[in-house]
């Protein structure tokens, strides 16, 4: 079942539970109407592909490109082609296709004045080391994907200078389980931190999370994890009725079923 919420009176269009054909049809339908993809997500659950996307209608006409089902080589070629033209990777997801082959999907936006660094095929030690090196250069992660390859976790990510995150207001954690993730939420939320980026991913059957927090942004938010599609839809309905906007949605394999981690921020006037 493809679940959807769409209204011109609403700030975004959400689709999830799509197959590849339905996802492409959505791109073909929405793009000419001025809708811009903000986030894409693709998950393989026992050979069945689950596509999801969040779209906004933007007035500034920012140029963008989106691709999916890219091999590692094709992904690097797209990065090499678009980067000199002023495009930055805006959203990255990595997944296994029906043949259990690693594939990349990404959205690029034309932001010629923004410096960025992107890396992929990183082992966990390489990713951890690079996080520290980038921080020393004043670069902070803004999009990350984690995936299983050869029984180990691999990471793809992009960094850029942050105009709102200071070093002492930036917390990143990865390879943490559900209990540790909840402890982190319980610890940081009362201190005014908001999760900017978060993903769930599975390695050897175990669910892990990666989270990026800052306390520099002051806005009401809600995040829920380990949600079935039905639970996610229930929260989506509830938060949307309270004027919250879905800003992140990431699916992952939890014991052979798709689960979601999702975040909403308030778009009411503060």
Short mmCIF file of N, CA and C in Angstrom, two decimals, residues 1-3 14-19 39-53 93-96 199-202 205 207 209 224-233 249-262:
data_model
loop_
_atom_site.label_atom_id
_atom_site.label_comp_id
_atom_site.label_asym_id
_atom_site.label_seq_id
_atom_site.Cartn_x
_atom_site.Cartn_y
_atom_site.Cartn_z
N UNK A 1 0.84 -1.19 0.00
CA UNK A 1 0.00 0.00 0.00
C UNK A 1 0.88 1.24 0.00
N UNK A 2 0.58 2.17 -0.90
CA UNK A 2 1.27 3.46 -0.91
C UNK A 2 0.47 4.42 -0.06
N UNK A 3 1.12 4.95 0.97
CA UNK A 3 0.45 5.89 1.86
C UNK A 3 0.82 7.31 1.44
N UNK A 14 4.11 13.89 1.25
CA UNK A 14 4.78 12.70 1.76
C UNK A 14 4.28 11.48 1.00
N UNK A 15 5.22 10.62 0.62
CA UNK A 15 4.87 9.31 0.09
C UNK A 15 5.79 8.27 0.73
N UNK A 16 5.24 7.16 1.09
CA UNK A 16 6.08 6.05 1.55
C UNK A 16 5.39 4.74 1.20
N UNK A 17 6.12 3.64 1.29
CA UNK A 17 5.58 2.36 0.88
C UNK A 17 5.50 2.20 -0.63
N UNK A 18 6.27 2.98 -1.38
CA UNK A 18 6.25 2.91 -2.84
C UNK A 18 7.25 1.87 -3.35
N UNK A 19 6.99 1.35 -4.55
CA UNK A 19 8.01 0.58 -5.25
C UNK A 19 8.76 1.53 -6.19
N UNK A 39 13.99 14.84 0.73
CA UNK A 39 14.55 13.65 1.35
C UNK A 39 14.03 12.43 0.62
N UNK A 40 14.90 11.48 0.32
CA UNK A 40 14.48 10.21 -0.24
C UNK A 40 15.05 9.08 0.61
N UNK A 41 14.33 7.99 0.64
CA UNK A 41 14.76 6.85 1.45
C UNK A 41 14.37 5.57 0.72
N UNK A 42 15.28 4.61 0.68
CA UNK A 42 15.03 3.34 0.01
C UNK A 42 15.53 2.22 0.91
N UNK A 43 14.69 1.23 1.15
CA UNK A 43 15.04 0.12 2.03
C UNK A 43 14.62 -1.20 1.37
N UNK A 44 15.48 -2.20 1.49
CA UNK A 44 15.18 -3.55 1.01
C UNK A 44 14.79 -4.41 2.19
N UNK A 45 13.56 -4.92 2.17
CA UNK A 45 13.10 -5.84 3.21
C UNK A 45 12.80 -7.18 2.56
N UNK A 46 13.73 -8.11 2.72
CA UNK A 46 13.58 -9.46 2.15
C UNK A 46 13.28 -9.42 0.67
N UNK A 47 14.01 -8.58 -0.07
CA UNK A 47 13.88 -8.52 -1.51
C UNK A 47 12.82 -7.57 -2.02
N UNK A 48 12.03 -6.98 -1.15
CA UNK A 48 11.01 -6.01 -1.56
C UNK A 48 11.51 -4.61 -1.25
N UNK A 49 11.47 -3.74 -2.26
CA UNK A 49 11.98 -2.40 -2.09
C UNK A 49 10.89 -1.46 -1.57
N UNK A 50 11.26 -0.63 -0.61
CA UNK A 50 10.35 0.35 -0.02
C UNK A 50 10.94 1.75 -0.25
N UNK A 51 10.25 2.55 -1.04
CA UNK A 51 10.69 3.91 -1.34
C UNK A 51 9.85 4.91 -0.54
N UNK A 52 10.50 5.99 -0.10
CA UNK A 52 9.79 7.07 0.59
C UNK A 52 10.38 8.40 0.17
N UNK A 53 9.58 9.45 0.23
CA UNK A 53 10.07 10.78 -0.13
C UNK A 53 9.24 11.88 0.49
N UNK A 93 21.18 8.33 0.48
CA UNK A 93 20.78 7.05 1.06
C UNK A 93 21.48 5.94 0.31
N UNK A 94 21.83 4.89 1.02
CA UNK A 94 22.52 3.74 0.43
C UNK A 94 21.76 2.49 0.85
N UNK A 95 21.60 1.57 -0.07
CA UNK A 95 20.73 0.42 0.18
C UNK A 95 21.19 -0.78 -0.64
N UNK A 96 20.61 -1.92 -0.37
CA UNK A 96 20.84 -3.13 -1.16
C UNK A 96 19.65 -3.30 -2.11
N UNK A 199 19.46 8.47 11.58
CA UNK A 199 19.18 7.33 10.72
C UNK A 199 19.14 6.07 11.56
N UNK A 200 18.40 5.09 11.07
CA UNK A 200 18.45 3.75 11.62
C UNK A 200 19.05 2.84 10.56
N UNK A 201 19.83 1.87 10.98
CA UNK A 201 20.43 0.94 10.03
C UNK A 201 20.68 -0.39 10.73
N UNK A 202 20.74 -1.45 9.95
CA UNK A 202 20.85 -2.80 10.49
C UNK A 202 22.14 -3.45 10.05
N UNK A 205 21.67 -8.13 11.57
CA UNK A 205 20.37 -8.29 12.21
C UNK A 205 20.10 -7.37 13.37
N UNK A 207 19.66 -3.61 15.02
CA UNK A 207 19.32 -2.22 14.66
C UNK A 207 20.26 -1.26 15.38
N UNK A 209 21.57 3.09 15.47
CA UNK A 209 21.17 4.45 15.13
C UNK A 209 22.40 5.36 15.07
N UNK A 224 10.34 10.06 16.80
CA UNK A 224 9.94 8.72 17.24
C UNK A 224 10.72 7.68 16.43
N UNK A 225 11.03 6.55 17.06
CA UNK A 225 11.77 5.51 16.35
C UNK A 225 11.13 4.15 16.59
N UNK A 226 11.60 3.16 15.82
CA UNK A 226 11.05 1.80 15.85
C UNK A 226 9.55 1.79 15.58
N UNK A 227 9.14 2.59 14.60
CA UNK A 227 7.73 2.69 14.25
C UNK A 227 7.37 1.75 13.10
N UNK A 228 6.29 1.02 13.26
CA UNK A 228 5.73 0.29 12.12
C UNK A 228 5.10 1.33 11.18
N UNK A 229 4.80 0.96 9.93
CA UNK A 229 4.13 1.92 9.05
C UNK A 229 2.83 2.46 9.64
N UNK A 230 2.09 1.60 10.31
CA UNK A 230 0.82 2.03 10.92
C UNK A 230 1.07 3.03 12.06
N UNK A 231 2.08 2.75 12.88
CA UNK A 231 2.42 3.67 13.96
C UNK A 231 2.93 4.99 13.42
N UNK A 232 3.76 4.91 12.39
CA UNK A 232 4.25 6.14 11.78
C UNK A 232 3.09 6.99 11.26
N UNK A 233 2.15 6.37 10.56
CA UNK A 233 1.02 7.12 10.01
C UNK A 233 0.19 7.76 11.11
N UNK A 249 12.73 11.21 7.57
CA UNK A 249 12.08 9.90 7.61
C UNK A 249 13.08 8.88 7.09
N UNK A 250 13.43 7.92 7.93
CA UNK A 250 14.41 6.91 7.55
C UNK A 250 13.88 5.52 7.91
N UNK A 251 13.82 4.65 6.93
CA UNK A 251 13.38 3.28 7.16
C UNK A 251 14.55 2.35 7.37
N UNK A 252 14.31 1.24 8.05
CA UNK A 252 15.35 0.25 8.27
C UNK A 252 14.70 -1.10 8.56
N UNK A 253 15.48 -2.14 8.41
CA UNK A 253 15.01 -3.51 8.60
C UNK A 253 15.09 -3.87 10.09
N UNK A 254 13.96 -4.17 10.67
CA UNK A 254 13.92 -4.59 12.07
C UNK A 254 13.27 -5.97 12.13
N UNK A 255 14.11 -7.00 12.15
CA UNK A 255 13.65 -8.39 12.22
C UNK A 255 12.72 -8.75 11.07
N UNK A 256 13.13 -8.32 9.86
CA UNK A 256 12.38 -8.68 8.67
C UNK A 256 11.19 -7.80 8.36
N UNK A 257 10.99 -6.74 9.13
CA UNK A 257 9.90 -5.81 8.88
C UNK A 257 10.46 -4.39 8.80
N UNK A 258 9.79 -3.55 8.02
CA UNK A 258 10.26 -2.18 7.92
C UNK A 258 9.80 -1.38 9.14
N UNK A 259 10.74 -0.67 9.72
CA UNK A 259 10.47 0.29 10.78
C UNK A 259 10.98 1.65 10.33
N UNK A 260 10.47 2.70 10.98
CA UNK A 260 10.88 4.05 10.63
C UNK A 260 11.34 4.79 11.88
N UNK A 261 12.32 5.68 11.66
CA UNK A 261 12.61 6.74 12.62
C UNK A 261 12.24 8.03 11.90
N UNK A 262 11.47 8.86 12.58
CA UNK A 262 10.92 10.05 11.93
C UNK A 262 10.97 11.24 12.87
#
